[in-house]
PDB file of C-alpha atoms in Angstrom:
ATOM      1  CA  MET A 287      81.173 153.418 -62.654  1.00 44.00           C
ATOM      2  CA  SER A 288      80.793 149.700 -61.995  1.00 40.00           C
ATOM      3  CA  ASN A 289      77.228 150.284 -60.823  1.00 41.00           C
ATOM      4  CA  PHE A 290      76.454 152.068 -64.068  1.00 35.00           C
ATOM      5  CA  VAL A 291      77.904 149.155 -66.099  1.00 36.00           C
ATOM      6  CA  ASN A 292      75.846 146.702 -64.082  1.00 42.00           C
ATOM      7  CA  PHE A 293      72.774 148.846 -64.689  1.00 37.00           C
ATOM      8  CA  LEU A 294      73.392 148.782 -68.456  1.00 34.00           C
ATOM      9  CA  SER A 295      73.919 145.038 -68.381  1.00 43.00           C
ATOM     10  CA  VAL A 296      70.624 144.509 -66.587  1.00 39.00           C
ATOM     11  CA  ARG A 297      68.846 146.807 -69.056  1.00 41.00           C
ATOM     12  CA  ARG A 298      70.326 144.920 -72.016  1.00 43.00           C
ATOM     13  CA  PHE A 299      69.273 141.598 -70.459  1.00 37.00           C
ATOM     14  CA  SER A 300      65.757 142.929 -69.852  1.00 46.00           C
ATOM     15  CA  TYR A 301      65.449 144.127 -73.442  1.00 41.00           C
ATOM     16  CA  ARG A 302      66.749 140.800 -74.723  1.00 43.00           C
ATOM     17  CA  LEU A 303      64.323 138.884 -72.502  1.00 40.00           C
ATOM     18  CA  SER A 304      61.433 141.049 -73.670  1.00 46.00           C
ATOM     19  CA  PHE A 305      62.412 140.501 -77.287  1.00 41.00           C
ATOM     20  CA  LEU A 306      62.603 136.747 -76.781  1.00 39.00           C
ATOM     21  CA  SER A 307      59.245 136.721 -75.005  1.00 46.00           C
ATOM     22  CA  ILE A 308      57.597 138.592 -77.871  1.00 45.00           C
ATOM     23  CA  ALA A 309      59.227 136.283 -80.428  1.00 44.00           C
ATOM     24  CA  LEU A 310      58.070 133.225 -78.503  1.00 47.00           C
ATOM     25  CA  LEU A 311      54.543 134.615 -78.310  1.00 46.00           C
ATOM     26  CA  PHE A 312      54.448 135.168 -82.073  1.00 47.00           C
ATOM     27  CA  SER A 313      55.861 131.678 -82.621  1.00 50.00           C
ATOM     28  CA  ILE A 314      53.211 130.062 -80.412  1.00 49.00           C
ATOM     29  CA  THR A 315      50.464 132.074 -82.113  1.00 50.00           C
ATOM     30  CA  ALA A 316      51.704 131.087 -85.555  1.00 47.00           C
ATOM     31  CA  SER A 317      51.915 127.438 -84.520  1.00 52.00           C
ATOM     32  CA  ALA A 318      48.414 127.543 -83.070  1.00 54.00           C
ATOM     33  CA  GLN A 319      47.090 128.882 -86.346  1.00 60.00           C
ATOM     34  CA  ASN A 320      48.568 125.880 -88.143  1.00 74.00           C
ATOM     35  CA  VAL A 321      46.874 123.289 -85.896  1.00 72.00           C
ATOM     36  CA  PRO A 322      44.059 121.621 -87.898  1.00 80.00           C
ATOM     37  CA  ASP A 323      40.596 121.972 -86.386  1.00 84.00           C
ATOM     38  CA  THR A 324      39.672 118.300 -86.606  1.00 90.00           C
ATOM     39  CA  LEU A 325      37.907 115.993 -84.190  1.00 90.00           C
ATOM     40  CA  GLU A 326      41.092 113.949 -83.845  1.00 90.00           C
ATOM     41  CA  GLN A 327      43.037 117.067 -82.844  1.00 92.00           C
ATOM     42  CA  ARG A 328      40.379 118.114 -80.317  1.00 91.00           C
ATOM     43  CA  LEU A 329      40.372 114.656 -78.745  1.00 93.00           C
ATOM     44  CA  LYS A 330      44.055 114.815 -77.863  1.00 92.00           C
ATOM     45  CA  ALA A 331      42.739 115.965 -74.494  1.00 91.00           C
ATOM     46  CA  CYS A 332      41.264 112.466 -74.123  1.00 94.00           C
ATOM     47  CA  THR A 333      44.368 110.582 -75.229  1.00 93.00           C
ATOM     48  CA  SER A 334      46.579 112.510 -72.801  1.00 91.00           C
ATOM     49  CA  CYS A 335      45.056 110.291 -70.089  1.00 91.00           C
ATOM     50  CA  HIS A 336      43.652 107.328 -72.011  1.00 93.00           C
ATOM     51  CA  GLY A 337      46.799 106.784 -74.072  1.00 91.00           C
ATOM     52  CA  ALA A 338      47.571 107.117 -77.778  1.00 91.00           C
ATOM     53  CA  GLN A 339      44.478 106.202 -79.817  1.00 93.00           C
ATOM     54  CA  GLY A 340      42.683 105.558 -76.536  1.00 93.00           C
ATOM     55  CA  ARG A 341      44.539 102.290 -75.965  1.00 91.00           C
ATOM     56  CA  ALA A 342      44.784 102.867 -72.138  1.00 87.00           C
ATOM     57  CA  GLY A 343      46.973 104.877 -69.820  1.00 76.00           C
ATOM     58  CA  THR A 344      50.210 103.534 -68.395  1.00 73.00           C
ATOM     59  CA  ASP A 345      49.276 103.958 -64.736  1.00 77.00           C
ATOM     60  CA  GLY A 346      46.761 101.111 -64.528  1.00 77.00           C
ATOM     61  CA  TYR A 347      43.839 103.394 -63.747  1.00 82.00           C
ATOM     62  CA  TYR A 348      42.754 105.091 -66.979  1.00 87.00           C
ATOM     63  CA  PRO A 349      40.979 102.446 -69.079  1.00 90.00           C
ATOM     64  CA  ARG A 350      41.159 101.639 -72.752  1.00 93.00           C
ATOM     65  CA  ILE A 351      38.392 103.370 -74.680  1.00 95.00           C
ATOM     66  CA  ALA A 352      39.479 102.394 -78.194  1.00 95.00           C
ATOM     67  CA  GLY A 353      37.137  99.874 -79.784  1.00 94.00           C
ATOM     68  CA  LYS A 354      34.560 100.000 -76.997  1.00 95.00           C
ATOM     69  CA  PRO A 355      30.966  99.907 -78.330  1.00 96.00           C
ATOM     70  CA  GLU A 356      29.681 103.300 -79.401  1.00 96.00           C
ATOM     71  CA  GLY A 357      26.520 103.133 -77.300  1.00 95.00           C
ATOM     72  CA  TYR A 358      28.505 102.269 -74.185  1.00 96.00           C
ATOM     73  CA  LEU A 359      30.967 105.129 -74.684  1.00 97.00           C
ATOM     74  CA  PHE A 360      28.124 107.566 -75.300  1.00 97.00           C
ATOM     75  CA  ASN A 361      26.349 106.446 -72.127  1.00 95.00           C
ATOM     76  CA  GLN A 362      29.505 106.925 -70.054  1.00 96.00           C
ATOM     77  CA  LEU A 363      30.202 110.385 -71.449  1.00 97.00           C
ATOM     78  CA  LYS A 364      26.601 111.354 -70.740  1.00 96.00           C
ATOM     79  CA  ASN A 365      26.838 109.899 -67.223  1.00 94.00           C
ATOM     80  CA  PHE A 366      29.908 112.025 -66.492  1.00 95.00           C
ATOM     81  CA  ARG A 367      28.170 115.090 -67.877  1.00 96.00           C
ATOM     82  CA  ASP A 368      24.970 114.468 -65.902  1.00 94.00           C
ATOM     83  CA  GLY A 369      26.634 113.491 -62.608  1.00 92.00           C
ATOM     84  CA  LYS A 370      25.919 109.747 -62.590  1.00 91.00           C
ATOM     85  CA  ARG A 371      29.653 109.125 -62.668  1.00 92.00           C
ATOM     86  CA  THR A 372      31.996 111.343 -60.686  1.00 88.00           C
ATOM     87  CA  PHE A 373      35.508 112.208 -61.789  1.00 91.00           C
ATOM     88  CA  PRO A 374      36.197 115.967 -61.761  1.00 92.00           C
ATOM     89  CA  MET A 375      38.484 116.018 -64.802  1.00 92.00           C
ATOM     90  CA  MET A 376      35.985 114.118 -66.962  1.00 95.00           C
ATOM     91  CA  THR A 377      33.044 116.184 -65.742  1.00 94.00           C
ATOM     92  CA  TYR A 378      34.922 119.420 -66.471  1.00 94.00           C
ATOM     93  CA  MET A 379      35.632 118.303 -70.036  1.00 94.00           C
ATOM     94  CA  VAL A 380      32.119 117.224 -71.014  1.00 96.00           C
ATOM     95  CA  VAL A 381      29.794 119.300 -68.814  1.00 96.00           C
ATOM     96  CA  ASN A 382      28.879 121.712 -71.632  1.00 96.00           C
ATOM     97  CA  MET A 383      28.840 119.219 -74.513  1.00 97.00           C
ATOM     98  CA  SER A 384      25.668 118.331 -76.404  1.00 97.00           C
ATOM     99  CA  ASP A 385      24.426 114.792 -76.994  1.00 97.00           C
ATOM    100  CA  ASP A 386      25.390 115.121 -80.671  1.00 97.00           C
ATOM    101  CA  TYR A 387      28.979 116.019 -79.835  1.00 97.00           C
ATOM    102  CA  LEU A 388      29.214 113.179 -77.295  1.00 98.00           C
ATOM    103  CA  HIS A 389      27.979 110.805 -80.008  1.00 97.00           C
ATOM    104  CA  GLU A 390      30.749 112.061 -82.317  1.00 97.00           C
ATOM    105  CA  ILE A 391      33.381 111.374 -79.667  1.00 97.00           C
ATOM    106  CA  ALA A 392      31.961 107.925 -78.904  1.00 98.00           C
ATOM    107  CA  THR A 393      31.833 106.984 -82.581  1.00 97.00           C
ATOM    108  CA  PHE A 394      35.411 108.160 -83.142  1.00 97.00           C
ATOM    109  CA  PHE A 395      36.896 105.979 -80.408  1.00 97.00           C
ATOM    110  CA  SER A 396      34.648 103.004 -81.128  1.00 96.00           C
ATOM    111  CA  ASN A 397      36.173 102.808 -84.621  1.00 95.00           C
ATOM    112  CA  LEU A 398      39.774 102.650 -83.359  1.00 95.00           C
ATOM    113  CA  HIS A 399      41.315  99.210 -82.895  1.00 93.00           C
ATOM    114  CA  PRO A 400      44.999  99.513 -81.930  1.00 93.00           C
ATOM    115  CA  PRO A 401      46.703  96.357 -80.577  1.00 92.00           C
ATOM    116  CA  TYR A 402      46.167  95.374 -76.967  1.00 90.00           C
ATOM    117  CA  ALA A 403      48.997  95.327 -74.473  1.00 86.00           C
ATOM    118  CA  ALA A 404      50.126  92.036 -72.981  1.00 87.00           C
ATOM    119  CA  PRO A 405      47.979  90.880 -70.023  1.00 89.00           C
ATOM    120  CA  GLN A 406      48.981  91.791 -66.494  1.00 84.00           C
ATOM    121  CA  LYS A 407      50.322  89.158 -64.125  1.00 85.00           C
ATOM    122  CA  PRO A 408      49.010  90.173 -60.698  1.00 81.00           C
ATOM    123  CA  ASP A 409      50.464  88.540 -57.607  1.00 86.00           C
ATOM    124  CA  ILE A 410      47.384  86.587 -56.540  1.00 89.00           C
ATOM    125  CA  GLN A 411      47.008  83.294 -54.689  1.00 92.00           C
ATOM    126  CA  PRO A 412      45.881  80.268 -56.753  1.00 92.00           C
ATOM    127  CA  GLY A 413      42.751  79.811 -54.639  1.00 94.00           C
ATOM    128  CA  LEU A 414      41.625  83.385 -55.241  1.00 94.00           C
ATOM    129  CA  LEU A 415      42.479  83.076 -58.915  1.00 94.00           C
ATOM    130  CA  GLU A 416      40.202  80.052 -59.196  1.00 97.00           C
ATOM    131  CA  ARG A 417      37.449  81.937 -57.378  1.00 97.00           C
ATOM    132  CA  GLY A 418      37.807  84.712 -59.929  1.00 97.00           C
ATOM    133  CA  ARG A 419      37.579  82.277 -62.822  1.00 97.00           C
ATOM    134  CA  GLN A 420      34.426  80.760 -61.335  1.00 98.00           C
ATOM    135  CA  LEU A 421      32.750  84.137 -60.899  1.00 98.00           C
ATOM    136  CA  VAL A 422      33.611  85.271 -64.416  1.00 98.00           C
ATOM    137  CA  LEU A 423      32.635  82.058 -66.208  1.00 97.00           C
ATOM    138  CA  HIS A 424      29.927  80.591 -63.957  1.00 97.00           C
ATOM    139  CA  GLY A 425      28.879  83.185 -61.381  1.00 97.00           C
ATOM    140  CA  ASP A 426      27.649  82.220 -57.925  1.00 97.00           C
ATOM    141  CA  GLU A 427      24.163  80.739 -58.002  1.00 95.00           C
ATOM    142  CA  GLN A 428      23.829  80.701 -54.214  1.00 95.00           C
ATOM    143  CA  LYS A 429      24.449  84.454 -54.005  1.00 95.00           C
ATOM    144  CA  LYS A 430      22.492  85.107 -57.210  1.00 95.00           C
ATOM    145  CA  ILE A 431      25.535  86.579 -58.914  1.00 96.00           C
ATOM    146  CA  PRO A 432      25.390  85.996 -62.692  1.00 96.00           C
ATOM    147  CA  ALA A 433      28.523  85.046 -64.598  1.00 97.00           C
ATOM    148  CA  CYS A 434      30.350  87.977 -66.169  1.00 96.00           C
ATOM    149  CA  ILE A 435      30.175  86.261 -69.558  1.00 95.00           C
ATOM    150  CA  SER A 436      26.375  86.204 -69.420  1.00 93.00           C
ATOM    151  CA  CYS A 437      26.369  89.996 -69.864  1.00 92.00           C
ATOM    152  CA  HIS A 438      29.782  90.832 -71.352  1.00 94.00           C
ATOM    153  CA  GLY A 439      29.812  88.050 -73.942  1.00 92.00           C
ATOM    154  CA  GLN A 440      31.296  84.571 -74.070  1.00 92.00           C
ATOM    155  CA  LYS A 441      34.655  86.039 -75.122  1.00 94.00           C
ATOM    156  CA  LEU A 442      34.394  88.974 -72.666  1.00 96.00           C
ATOM    157  CA  THR A 443      34.708  91.423 -75.561  1.00 95.00           C
ATOM    158  CA  GLY A 444      31.312  93.014 -74.938  1.00 94.00           C
ATOM    159  CA  LEU A 445      28.024  93.167 -76.810  1.00 92.00           C
ATOM    160  CA  ALA A 446      27.569  96.005 -79.302  1.00 92.00           C
ATOM    161  CA  PRO A 447      26.376  98.644 -78.995  1.00 92.00           C
ATOM    162  CA  PHE A 448      25.902  98.991 -75.225  1.00 93.00           C
ATOM    163  CA  VAL A 449      27.909  96.399 -73.242  1.00 94.00           C
ATOM    164  CA  PRO A 450      31.682  96.918 -72.890  1.00 95.00           C
ATOM    165  CA  GLY A 451      34.387  94.301 -73.031  1.00 95.00           C
ATOM    166  CA  ILE A 452      36.075  93.645 -69.691  1.00 95.00           C
ATOM    167  CA  SER A 453      39.139  91.678 -70.741  1.00 89.00           C
ATOM    168  CA  GLY A 454      42.310  93.699 -71.238  1.00 84.00           C
ATOM    169  CA  LEU A 455      41.433  96.177 -68.478  1.00 89.00           C
ATOM    170  CA  PRO A 456      43.891  96.966 -65.664  1.00 88.00           C
ATOM    171  CA  ARG A 457      43.149  95.275 -62.346  1.00 91.00           C
ATOM    172  CA  ASP A 458      43.284  98.575 -60.444  1.00 91.00           C
ATOM    173  CA  TYR A 459      40.675 100.081 -62.747  1.00 92.00           C
ATOM    174  CA  LEU A 460      38.331  97.109 -62.371  1.00 95.00           C
ATOM    175  CA  ILE A 461      38.611  97.213 -58.576  1.00 95.00           C
ATOM    176  CA  ALA A 462      37.974 100.962 -58.531  1.00 94.00           C
ATOM    177  CA  GLN A 463      34.874 100.744 -60.703  1.00 94.00           C
ATOM    178  CA  ILE A 464      33.258  97.853 -58.822  1.00 96.00           C
ATOM    179  CA  GLY A 465      33.962  99.758 -55.610  1.00 95.00           C
ATOM    180  CA  ALA A 466      32.343 102.870 -57.105  1.00 94.00           C
ATOM    181  CA  TRP A 467      29.179 100.901 -57.831  1.00 94.00           C
ATOM    182  CA  GLN A 468      29.167  99.511 -54.316  1.00 94.00           C
ATOM    183  CA  THR A 469      29.461 102.931 -52.694  1.00 93.00           C
ATOM    184  CA  GLY A 470      27.023 104.590 -55.081  1.00 90.00           C
ATOM    185  CA  SER A 471      29.508 107.019 -56.621  1.00 90.00           C
ATOM    186  CA  ARG A 472      28.886 105.419 -60.008  1.00 92.00           C
ATOM    187  CA  HIS A 473      25.368 105.017 -61.379  1.00 88.00           C
ATOM    188  CA  ALA A 474      23.704 103.917 -64.574  1.00 89.00           C
ATOM    189  CA  ALA A 475      20.112 104.145 -65.780  1.00 89.00           C
ATOM    190  CA  VAL A 476      17.564 102.396 -63.564  1.00 91.00           C
ATOM    191  CA  PRO A 477      17.469  99.466 -63.090  1.00 93.00           C
ATOM    192  CA  ASP A 478      21.207  99.668 -62.424  1.00 94.00           C
ATOM    193  CA  CYS A 479      22.179  96.031 -62.921  1.00 93.00           C
ATOM    194  CA  MET A 480      25.891  96.481 -62.211  1.00 95.00           C
ATOM    195  CA  GLN A 481      25.215  98.192 -58.915  1.00 95.00           C
ATOM    196  CA  SER A 482      22.952  95.351 -57.781  1.00 95.00           C
ATOM    197  CA  ILE A 483      25.627  92.796 -58.712  1.00 96.00           C
ATOM    198  CA  ALA A 484      28.491  94.772 -57.155  1.00 97.00           C
ATOM    199  CA  LYS A 485      26.727  94.996 -53.806  1.00 96.00           C
ATOM    200  CA  LYS A 486      26.705  91.185 -53.592  1.00 97.00           C
ATOM    201  CA  LEU A 487      30.470  90.887 -54.028  1.00 97.00           C
ATOM    202  CA  ARG A 488      32.794  90.582 -51.037  1.00 96.00           C
ATOM    203  CA  PRO A 489      36.155  92.384 -51.119  1.00 96.00           C
ATOM    204  CA  GLU A 490      37.955  89.096 -51.809  1.00 96.00           C
ATOM    205  CA  ASP A 491      35.555  88.393 -54.687  1.00 97.00           C
ATOM    206  CA  ILE A 492      36.399  91.747 -56.267  1.00 97.00           C
ATOM    207  CA  GLY A 493      40.122  91.072 -55.939  1.00 96.00           C
ATOM    208  CA  ALA A 494      39.693  87.581 -57.356  1.00 97.00           C
ATOM    209  CA  LEU A 495      37.685  88.377 -60.462  1.00 95.00           C
ATOM    210  CA  SER A 496      39.645  91.552 -61.269  1.00 96.00           C
ATOM    211  CA  GLY A 497      42.912  89.618 -60.943  1.00 95.00           C
ATOM    212  CA  TRP A 498      41.697  86.805 -63.191  1.00 96.00           C
ATOM    213  CA  LEU A 499      40.334  89.206 -65.814  1.00 96.00           C
ATOM    214  CA  ALA A 500      43.552  91.229 -65.920  1.00 93.00           C
ATOM    215  CA  MET A 501      45.503  88.071 -66.774  1.00 93.00           C
ATOM    216  CA  GLN A 502      43.417  87.148 -69.826  1.00 93.00           C
ATOM    217  CA  TYR A 503      44.402  87.686 -73.445  1.00 93.00           C
ATOM    218  CA  VAL A 504      41.855  89.666 -75.448  1.00 94.00           C
ATOM    219  CA  ALA A 505      40.018  87.601 -78.063  1.00 92.00           C
ATOM    220  CA  ASP A 506      39.217  88.785 -81.602  1.00 91.00           C
ATOM    221  CA  ASP A 507      41.106  92.085 -81.154  1.00 89.00           C
ATOM    222  CA  GLY A 508      38.501  93.066 -78.573  1.00 91.00           C
ATOM    223  CA  ILE A 509      35.745  93.550 -81.145  1.00 92.00           C
ATOM    224  CA  ALA A 510      32.344  93.256 -79.464  1.00 92.00           C
ATOM    225  CA  GLU A 511      29.781  90.680 -80.463  1.00 90.00           C
ATOM    226  CA  ALA A 512      26.389  91.786 -81.751  1.00 88.00           C
ATOM    227  CA  PHE A 513      23.592  92.091 -79.209  1.00 80.00           C
ATOM    228  CA  SER A 514      21.376  89.595 -81.030  1.00 75.00           C
ATOM    229  CA  ASP A 515      17.833  88.417 -80.298  1.00 61.00           C
ATOM    230  CA  LYS A 516      19.335  85.166 -79.071  1.00 56.00           C
ATOM    231  CA  VAL A 517      21.432  87.050 -76.516  1.00 64.00           C
ATOM    232  CA  LYS A 518      18.444  89.151 -75.421  1.00 64.00           C
ATOM    233  CA  GLY A 519      16.506  86.013 -74.574  1.00 61.00           C
ATOM    234  CA  HIS A 520      19.252  84.801 -72.223  1.00 74.00           C
ATOM    235  CA  PHE A 521      20.206  88.077 -70.569  1.00 81.00           C
ATOM    236  CA  PRO A 522      20.266  87.394 -66.814  1.00 88.00           C
ATOM    237  CA  LEU A 523      18.693  90.655 -65.630  1.00 87.00           C
ATOM    238  CA  ALA A 524      17.237  93.928 -66.843  1.00 88.00           C
ATOM    239  CA  CYS A 525      19.638  96.840 -67.268  1.00 91.00           C
ATOM    240  CA  GLY A 526      18.345 100.345 -67.781  1.00 90.00           C
ATOM    241  CA  SER A 527      21.245 101.340 -70.029  1.00 87.00           C
ATOM    242  CA  ILE A 528      20.755  98.330 -72.334  1.00 85.00           C
ATOM    243  CA  PRO A 529      17.527  98.556 -74.343  1.00 81.00           C
ATOM    244  CA  GLY A 530      15.927  95.168 -74.831  1.00 72.00           C
ATOM    245  CA  SER A 531      17.774  93.503 -71.967  1.00 72.00           C
TER     246      SER A 531
END
């Protein structure tokens, strides 16, 4: 008798579980039908890593994409799609996207300007910090390394539409990207100016300049300067991804 009661109890539980599963399925379907088909909604896949409004992830690796110049963002999306940059998750997301759709995504994030987080305070020795400041503001003439500001703007907020700002980025991200250029796992259009610069940097140089940059406040809400004729005339080297450089 007790076995029969247990059998009935299990059957009732199974029916109840089936009913709940069906109800949940209908609920999910109904909710999905109410989700607006907008570009903002589609790009929630981007903000799951890059943070709300693309203001940067919390782990120090995913960079801020909000407010970056449209041309720069488009170039990076295209590079992921075409294999010039390698990160499986990014490649998977954009591999089947057209240039027009990538432009839409780039334009969307370039028009967002949420506040920047407070600068990082990396544990870095004063001597290395000064070396970083020198590289960013003055470069190293002996090694033929141009100053970061000569390409990324006097305020380090970038040059629209193709050069990104580099202030306000996490130190870990900066180190990873310079290392990717050094090893050849990140490429840009030929001539690849960043790769040629990165190969001249020693490991301590990379740690120094990334540490100094991570400590800087972002000027003018990170809005990039215009890539003017005056800037073109003083650009230190030709870059394939920057027309007119």
